Amino acid sequence: ALAAESITLVDLVALTSGTERLAAISRNAEGFLYLVALTGVTGSSAADPGVFNAFVDRVRSHARLPLYAGFGIATPEDALRATARSDGVIIGSALIRIIEAAPSAEAAVAKVEEFLHTVHEAINPPKRSRDR
């Protein structure tokens, strides 16, 4: 049904995914894989960098698609740590918290823009020009 509508299903793989399941998901996945970067509830804590890095390496041994990390990505620093190994990040709960805390829709838009700008700057630092 999704293919008939030109929609790609994004598969999630978790830290707890076994080798057989990871291989099967990777074999059939399209677009990218969504890495669930922590166990527990999204937005509740940051991912453990050592555990996450080993997880990314394990997924890469099976998948040739881009890998995007989500769950536990709440700060620019979290995004930077995640993109040291993954191809990108997905941020959900942190954006919801920003929107919920804003006093108005306009303030929410401004705060979300500010937050995403800081994330972008963290994972894409400006290139230094060489003055000579």
CSV table of N, CA and C in Angstrom, one decimal:
chain,number,residue,atom,x,y,z
A,1,ALA,N,0.8,-1.2,0.0
A,1,ALA,CA,0.0,0.0,0.0
A,1,ALA,C,0.9,1.3,0.0
A,2,LEU,N,2.0,1.2,0.8
A,2,LEU,CA,2.8,2.4,0.8
A,2,LEU,C,3.5,2.7,-0.6
A,3,ALA,N,4.0,1.6,-1.2
A,3,ALA,CA,4.7,1.7,-2.5
A,3,ALA,C,3.7,2.3,-3.5
A,4,ALA,N,2.4,1.9,-3.5
A,4,ALA,CA,1.5,2.4,-4.4
A,4,ALA,C,1.3,4.0,-4.3
A,5,GLU,N,1.6,4.5,-3.1
A,5,GLU,CA,1.5,5.9,-2.9
A,5,GLU,C,2.8,6.6,-2.9
A,6,SER,N,3.9,5.9,-3.3
A,6,SER,CA,5.3,6.4,-3.3
A,6,SER,C,5.7,6.9,-2.0
A,7,ILE,N,5.4,6.1,-1.0
A,7,ILE,CA,5.8,6.4,0.4
A,7,ILE,C,6.8,5.3,0.8
A,8,THR,N,7.9,5.7,1.4
A,8,THR,CA,8.9,4.8,1.9
A,8,THR,C,8.7,4.5,3.4
A,9,LEU,N,8.6,3.3,3.8
A,9,LEU,CA,8.5,3.0,5.2
A,9,LEU,C,9.9,3.1,5.8
A,10,VAL,N,10.1,3.9,6.9
A,10,VAL,CA,11.3,4.0,7.6
A,10,VAL,C,11.4,3.0,8.7
A,11,ASP,N,12.3,2.1,8.6
A,11,ASP,CA,12.5,1.1,9.6
A,11,ASP,C,13.3,1.6,10.8
A,12,LEU,N,12.9,1.2,12.0
A,12,LEU,CA,13.6,1.5,13.2
A,12,LEU,C,14.4,0.3,13.7
A,13,VAL,N,15.6,0.5,14.1
A,13,VAL,CA,16.4,-0.5,14.8
A,13,VAL,C,16.8,0.0,16.1
A,14,ALA,N,16.7,-0.9,17.1
A,14,ALA,CA,17.0,-0.6,18.5
A,14,ALA,C,18.3,-1.2,19.0
A,15,LEU,N,18.8,-0.7,20.1
A,15,LEU,CA,20.0,-1.3,20.7
A,15,LEU,C,19.7,-2.7,21.0
A,16,THR,N,18.5,-3.1,21.3
A,16,THR,CA,18.2,-4.5,21.7
A,16,THR,C,17.9,-5.4,20.5
A,17,SER,N,18.0,-4.8,19.2
A,17,SER,CA,17.7,-5.7,18.1
A,17,SER,C,18.8,-6.7,17.9
A,18,GLY,N,18.4,-8.0,17.8
A,18,GLY,CA,19.4,-9.1,17.6
A,18,GLY,C,20.0,-9.1,16.3
A,19,THR,N,21.0,-9.8,16.1
A,19,THR,CA,21.8,-9.9,14.8
A,19,THR,C,20.9,-10.3,13.7
A,20,GLU,N,20.1,-11.4,13.9
A,20,GLU,CA,19.2,-11.8,12.8
A,20,GLU,C,18.2,-10.8,12.4
A,21,ARG,N,17.6,-10.2,13.4
A,21,ARG,CA,16.6,-9.1,13.1
A,21,ARG,C,17.2,-7.9,12.4
A,22,LEU,N,18.4,-7.5,12.9
A,22,LEU,CA,19.1,-6.4,12.3
A,22,LEU,C,19.4,-6.7,10.8
A,23,ALA,N,19.9,-7.9,10.6
A,23,ALA,CA,20.2,-8.3,9.2
A,23,ALA,C,19.0,-8.3,8.3
A,24,ALA,N,17.9,-8.8,8.8
A,24,ALA,CA,16.6,-8.8,8.0
A,24,ALA,C,16.1,-7.4,7.7
A,25,ILE,N,16.1,-6.6,8.7
A,25,ILE,CA,15.6,-5.2,8.5
A,25,ILE,C,16.5,-4.5,7.5
A,26,SER,N,17.8,-4.6,7.7
A,26,SER,CA,18.8,-4.0,6.8
A,26,SER,C,18.6,-4.4,5.4
A,27,ARG,N,18.3,-5.7,5.2
A,27,ARG,CA,18.2,-6.3,3.8
A,27,ARG,C,17.0,-5.7,3.1
A,28,ASN,N,16.0,-5.4,3.8
A,28,ASN,CA,14.7,-4.9,3.1
A,28,ASN,C,14.5,-3.4,3.3
A,29,ALA,N,15.3,-2.7,4.0
A,29,ALA,CA,15.0,-1.3,4.3
A,29,ALA,C,15.3,-0.4,3.0
A,30,GLU,N,14.6,0.7,3.0
A,30,GLU,CA,14.8,1.7,2.0
A,30,GLU,C,15.0,3.1,2.6
A,31,GLY,N,15.6,4.0,1.9
A,31,GLY,CA,15.8,5.4,2.4
A,31,GLY,C,16.9,5.5,3.4
A,32,PHE,N,16.5,5.3,4.7
A,32,PHE,CA,17.5,5.3,5.8
A,32,PHE,C,17.0,4.5,6.9
A,33,LEU,N,17.8,4.2,7.9
A,33,LEU,CA,17.4,3.5,9.1
A,33,LEU,C,17.4,4.5,10.2
A,34,TYR,N,16.4,4.4,11.0
A,34,TYR,CA,16.2,5.2,12.2
A,34,TYR,C,16.8,4.4,13.4
A,35,LEU,N,17.9,4.9,14.0
A,35,LEU,CA,18.5,4.2,15.1
A,35,LEU,C,17.9,4.7,16.4
A,36,VAL,N,17.3,3.8,17.1
A,36,VAL,CA,16.8,4.2,18.5
A,36,VAL,C,18.0,4.1,19.4
A,37,ALA,N,18.5,5.3,19.8
A,37,ALA,CA,19.8,5.5,20.4
A,37,ALA,C,19.8,5.2,21.9
A,38,LEU,N,18.7,4.8,22.5
A,38,LEU,CA,18.7,4.5,23.9
A,38,LEU,C,17.6,3.5,24.2
A,39,THR,N,17.7,2.9,25.3
A,39,THR,CA,16.6,2.0,25.8
A,39,THR,C,15.8,2.9,26.8
A,40,GLY,N,14.5,2.7,26.8
A,40,GLY,CA,13.7,3.5,27.7
A,40,GLY,C,12.7,4.4,26.9
A,41,VAL,N,12.3,5.4,27.5
A,41,VAL,CA,11.3,6.3,26.9
A,41,VAL,C,12.0,7.5,26.2
A,42,THR,N,11.6,7.9,25.0
A,42,THR,CA,12.2,9.0,24.3
A,42,THR,C,12.1,10.2,25.1
A,43,GLY,N,13.1,11.0,25.1
A,43,GLY,CA,13.1,12.3,25.8
A,43,GLY,C,13.5,12.2,27.2
A,44,SER,N,13.7,11.0,27.7
A,44,SER,CA,14.0,10.8,29.2
A,44,SER,C,15.4,10.9,29.6
A,45,SER,N,16.3,10.6,28.7
A,45,SER,CA,17.7,10.7,29.0
A,45,SER,C,18.6,10.7,27.8
A,46,ALA,N,19.9,11.0,28.0
A,46,ALA,CA,20.8,11.0,26.8
A,46,ALA,C,21.3,9.6,26.6
A,47,ALA,N,21.7,9.4,25.3
A,47,ALA,CA,22.3,8.1,25.0
A,47,ALA,C,23.7,8.0,25.5
A,48,ASP,N,24.1,6.8,25.9
A,48,ASP,CA,25.4,6.5,26.4
A,48,ASP,C,26.3,6.5,25.1
A,49,PRO,N,27.3,7.4,25.0
A,49,PRO,CA,28.1,7.4,23.8
A,49,PRO,C,28.8,6.1,23.5
A,50,GLY,N,29.4,5.4,24.4
A,50,GLY,CA,30.1,4.2,24.1
A,50,GLY,C,29.1,3.1,23.6
A,51,VAL,N,28.0,3.0,24.2
A,51,VAL,CA,27.0,2.0,23.8
A,51,VAL,C,26.5,2.4,22.4
A,52,PHE,N,26.2,3.7,22.2
A,52,PHE,CA,25.7,4.1,20.9
A,52,PHE,C,26.7,3.9,19.8
A,53,ASN,N,28.0,4.2,20.1
A,53,ASN,CA,29.0,4.0,19.0
A,53,ASN,C,29.1,2.6,18.6
A,54,ALA,N,29.1,1.7,19.6
A,54,ALA,CA,29.1,0.2,19.3
A,54,ALA,C,27.9,-0.2,18.5
A,55,PHE,N,26.8,0.4,18.8
A,55,PHE,CA,25.5,0.1,18.1
A,55,PHE,C,25.6,0.5,16.7
A,56,VAL,N,26.1,1.7,16.4
A,56,VAL,CA,26.2,2.2,15.1
A,56,VAL,C,27.1,1.3,14.3
A,57,ASP,N,28.2,0.9,14.8
A,57,ASP,CA,29.2,0.1,14.1
A,57,ASP,C,28.5,-1.3,13.8
A,58,ARG,N,27.7,-1.8,14.7
A,58,ARG,CA,27.0,-3.1,14.5
A,58,ARG,C,26.0,-2.9,13.4
A,59,VAL,N,25.2,-1.8,13.4
A,59,VAL,CA,24.3,-1.6,12.3
A,59,VAL,C,25.0,-1.4,11.0
A,60,ARG,N,26.1,-0.7,10.9
A,60,ARG,CA,26.8,-0.5,9.7
A,60,ARG,C,27.3,-1.8,9.1
A,61,SER,N,27.6,-2.7,9.9
A,61,SER,CA,28.1,-4.0,9.4
A,61,SER,C,27.0,-4.7,8.6
A,62,HIS,N,25.8,-4.3,8.8
A,62,HIS,CA,24.7,-5.0,8.0
A,62,HIS,C,24.1,-4.1,7.0
A,63,ALA,N,24.1,-2.8,7.2
A,63,ALA,CA,23.3,-1.8,6.4
A,63,ALA,C,24.2,-0.9,5.5
A,64,ARG,N,23.7,-0.6,4.4
A,64,ARG,CA,24.4,0.3,3.5
A,64,ARG,C,23.7,1.6,3.3
A,65,LEU,N,22.6,1.8,4.1
A,65,LEU,CA,21.8,3.0,4.0
A,65,LEU,C,22.3,4.0,5.0
A,66,PRO,N,21.9,5.3,4.8
A,66,PRO,CA,22.3,6.3,5.9
A,66,PRO,C,21.6,5.9,7.2
A,67,LEU,N,22.3,6.3,8.3
A,67,LEU,CA,21.8,6.0,9.6
A,67,LEU,C,21.5,7.3,10.4
A,68,TYR,N,20.3,7.5,10.8
A,68,TYR,CA,19.9,8.7,11.5
A,68,TYR,C,19.5,8.3,13.0
A,69,ALA,N,20.1,9.0,13.9
A,69,ALA,CA,19.8,8.6,15.3
A,69,ALA,C,18.7,9.5,15.9
A,70,GLY,N,17.9,8.9,16.7
A,70,GLY,CA,16.8,9.5,17.4
A,70,GLY,C,16.7,8.9,18.8
A,71,PHE,N,15.8,9.5,19.6
A,71,PHE,CA,15.6,9.1,21.0
A,71,PHE,C,16.9,9.5,21.8
A,72,GLY,N,16.7,10.4,22.7
A,72,GLY,CA,17.9,10.8,23.5
A,72,GLY,C,18.7,11.9,22.9
A,73,ILE,N,18.2,12.5,21.8
A,73,ILE,CA,18.9,13.7,21.2
A,73,ILE,C,18.1,14.9,21.6
A,74,ALA,N,18.6,15.6,22.6
A,74,ALA,CA,17.8,16.7,23.2
A,74,ALA,C,18.6,18.0,23.2
A,75,THR,N,19.9,17.9,22.9
A,75,THR,CA,20.7,19.1,23.0
A,75,THR,C,21.7,19.2,21.8
A,76,PRO,N,22.2,20.3,21.4
A,76,PRO,CA,23.2,20.4,20.4
A,76,PRO,C,24.4,19.4,20.6
A,77,GLU,N,24.8,19.3,21.9
A,77,GLU,CA,25.9,18.4,22.3
A,77,GLU,C,25.5,16.9,22.0
A,78,ASP,N,24.3,16.6,22.3
A,78,ASP,CA,23.8,15.2,22.0
A,78,ASP,C,23.9,15.0,20.4
A,79,ALA,N,23.4,16.0,19.7
A,79,ALA,CA,23.5,15.8,18.2
A,79,ALA,C,24.9,15.7,17.7
A,80,LEU,N,25.8,16.5,18.3
A,80,LEU,CA,27.2,16.4,17.9
A,80,LEU,C,27.8,15.0,18.1
A,81,ARG,N,27.5,14.5,19.3
A,81,ARG,CA,28.0,13.2,19.7
A,81,ARG,C,27.4,12.1,18.8
A,82,ALA,N,26.1,12.2,18.5
A,82,ALA,CA,25.5,11.2,17.6
A,82,ALA,C,26.0,11.3,16.2
A,83,THR,N,26.2,12.5,15.7
A,83,THR,CA,26.7,12.6,14.3
A,83,THR,C,28.2,12.3,14.1
A,84,ALA,N,28.9,12.1,15.2
A,84,ALA,CA,30.3,11.7,15.1
A,84,ALA,C,30.3,10.3,14.4
A,85,ARG,N,29.2,9.5,14.6
A,85,ARG,CA,29.1,8.1,14.1
A,85,ARG,C,28.0,8.0,13.1
A,86,SER,N,26.9,8.6,13.3
A,86,SER,CA,25.7,8.4,12.4
A,86,SER,C,25.7,9.5,11.4
A,87,ASP,N,24.8,9.4,10.4
A,87,ASP,CA,24.7,10.3,9.3
A,87,ASP,C,23.8,11.5,9.6
A,88,GLY,N,23.1,11.5,10.7
A,88,GLY,CA,22.2,12.6,11.1
A,88,GLY,C,21.4,12.3,12.3
A,89,VAL,N,20.6,13.3,12.7
A,89,VAL,CA,19.8,13.1,13.9
A,89,VAL,C,18.3,13.4,13.6
A,90,ILE,N,17.5,12.8,14.5
A,90,ILE,CA,16.0,13.1,14.5
A,90,ILE,C,15.7,13.6,15.8
A,91,ILE,N,15.1,14.8,15.9
A,91,ILE,CA,14.8,15.4,17.2
A,91,ILE,C,13.3,15.6,17.3
A,92,GLY,N,12.7,15.0,18.3
A,92,GLY,CA,11.3,15.1,18.5
A,92,GLY,C,10.9,15.7,19.9
A,93,SER,N,11.2,14.9,20.9
A,93,SER,CA,10.7,15.3,22.3
A,93,SER,C,11.3,16.7,22.7
A,94,ALA,N,12.5,17.0,22.4
A,94,ALA,CA,13.1,18.3,22.7
A,94,ALA,C,12.3,19.4,22.0
A,95,LEU,N,11.9,19.2,20.8
A,95,LEU,CA,11.1,20.3,20.1
A,95,LEU,C,9.7,20.4,20.7
A,96,ILE,N,9.1,19.3,21.1
A,96,ILE,CA,7.8,19.3,21.7
A,96,ILE,C,7.9,20.1,23.1
A,97,ARG,N,8.9,19.9,23.8
A,97,ARG,CA,9.1,20.6,25.1
A,97,ARG,C,9.2,22.1,24.9
A,98,ILE,N,10.0,22.5,23.8
A,98,ILE,CA,10.2,23.9,23.5
A,98,ILE,C,8.8,24.5,23.1
A,99,ILE,N,8.1,23.8,22.3
A,99,ILE,CA,6.8,24.3,21.9
A,99,ILE,C,5.8,24.5,23.0
A,100,GLU,N,5.8,23.4,23.9
A,100,GLU,CA,4.8,23.5,25.0
A,100,GLU,C,5.2,24.6,26.0
A,101,ALA,N,6.4,24.9,26.2
A,101,ALA,CA,6.9,26.0,27.1
A,101,ALA,C,6.7,27.4,26.6
A,102,ALA,N,6.5,27.5,25.3
A,102,ALA,CA,6.4,28.9,24.7
A,102,ALA,C,5.0,29.5,25.0
A,103,PRO,N,5.0,30.8,25.3
A,103,PRO,CA,3.7,31.5,25.6
A,103,PRO,C,2.8,31.7,24.4
A,104,SER,N,3.3,31.6,23.2
A,104,SER,CA,2.5,31.8,22.0
A,104,SER,C,3.1,31.0,20.9
A,105,ALA,N,2.3,31.0,19.8
A,105,ALA,CA,2.8,30.3,18.6
A,105,ALA,C,4.0,31.0,18.0
A,106,GLU,N,4.0,32.3,18.0
A,106,GLU,CA,5.1,33.1,17.5
A,106,GLU,C,6.4,32.8,18.3
A,107,ALA,N,6.2,32.8,19.6
A,107,ALA,CA,7.4,32.5,20.5
A,107,ALA,C,7.9,31.1,20.2
A,108,ALA,N,7.0,30.1,20.1
A,108,ALA,CA,7.3,28.8,19.8
A,108,ALA,C,8.2,28.7,18.5
A,109,VAL,N,7.7,29.3,17.5
A,109,VAL,CA,8.5,29.3,16.2
A,109,VAL,C,9.8,29.9,16.4
A,110,ALA,N,9.9,31.0,17.1
A,110,ALA,CA,11.2,31.6,17.3
A,110,ALA,C,12.2,30.7,18.1
A,111,LYS,N,11.6,30.1,19.2
A,111,LYS,CA,12.4,29.2,20.0
A,111,LYS,C,12.9,28.0,19.3
A,112,VAL,N,12.0,27.4,18.5
A,112,VAL,CA,12.4,26.2,17.7
A,112,VAL,C,13.4,26.6,16.7
A,113,GLU,N,13.3,27.7,16.0
A,113,GLU,CA,14.3,28.2,15.0
A,113,GLU,C,15.6,28.4,15.7
A,114,GLU,N,15.6,29.0,16.9
A,114,GLU,CA,16.9,29.2,17.7
A,114,GLU,C,17.5,27.9,18.0
A,115,PHE,N,16.7,27.0,18.5
A,115,PHE,CA,17.2,25.7,18.9
A,115,PHE,C,17.8,24.9,17.7
A,116,LEU,N,17.1,24.9,16.6
A,116,LEU,CA,17.6,24.2,15.5
A,116,LEU,C,18.8,24.8,14.9
A,117,HIS,N,18.9,26.1,15.0
A,117,HIS,CA,20.1,26.8,14.5
A,117,HIS,C,21.3,26.4,15.4
A,118,THR,N,21.1,26.3,16.7
A,118,THR,CA,22.3,25.9,17.5
A,118,THR,C,22.7,24.4,17.2
A,119,VAL,N,21.7,23.6,16.9
A,119,VAL,CA,22.0,22.2,16.6
A,119,VAL,C,22.8,22.2,15.3
A,120,HIS,N,22.3,22.9,14.3
A,120,HIS,CA,23.0,23.0,13.0
A,120,HIS,C,24.4,23.5,13.1
A,121,GLU,N,24.6,24.5,13.9
A,121,GLU,CA,26.0,25.0,14.2
A,121,GLU,C,26.8,24.0,14.9
A,122,ALA,N,26.3,23.2,15.8
A,122,ALA,CA,27.1,22.2,16.5
A,122,ALA,C,27.5,21.1,15.5
A,123,ILE,N,26.7,20.7,14.6
A,123,ILE,CA,27.0,19.6,13.8
A,123,ILE,C,27.7,20.0,12.5
A,124,ASN,N,27.6,21.3,12.2
A,124,ASN,CA,28.1,21.9,10.9
A,124,ASN,C,28.9,23.1,11.3
A,125,PRO,N,30.0,23.0,12.0
A,125,PRO,CA,30.7,24.2,12.4
A,125,PRO,C,31.2,25.0,11.1
A,126,PRO,N,31.2,26.4,11.3
A,126,PRO,CA,31.6,27.2,10.1
A,126,PRO,C,33.0,26.8,9.7
A,127,LYS,N,33.2,26.8,8.4
A,127,LYS,CA,34.6,26.6,7.9
A,127,LYS,C,35.4,27.8,8.0
A,128,ARG,N,36.6,27.7,8.5
A,128,ARG,CA,37.5,28.8,8.6
A,128,ARG,C,38.2,29.1,7.3
A,129,SER,N,38.2,30.4,6.9
A,129,SER,CA,38.9,30.7,5.7
A,129,SER,C,40.3,31.0,6.0
A,130,ARG,N,41.2,30.7,5.1
A,130,ARG,CA,42.6,31.0,5.3
A,130,ARG,C,42.9,32.3,4.7
A,131,ASP,N,43.3,33.2,5.5
A,131,ASP,CA,43.7,34.6,5.0
A,131,ASP,C,45.2,34.5,4.8
A,132,ARG,N,45.5,34.7,3.5
A,132,ARG,CA,47.0,34.8,3.2
A,132,ARG,C,47.2,35.9,2.2
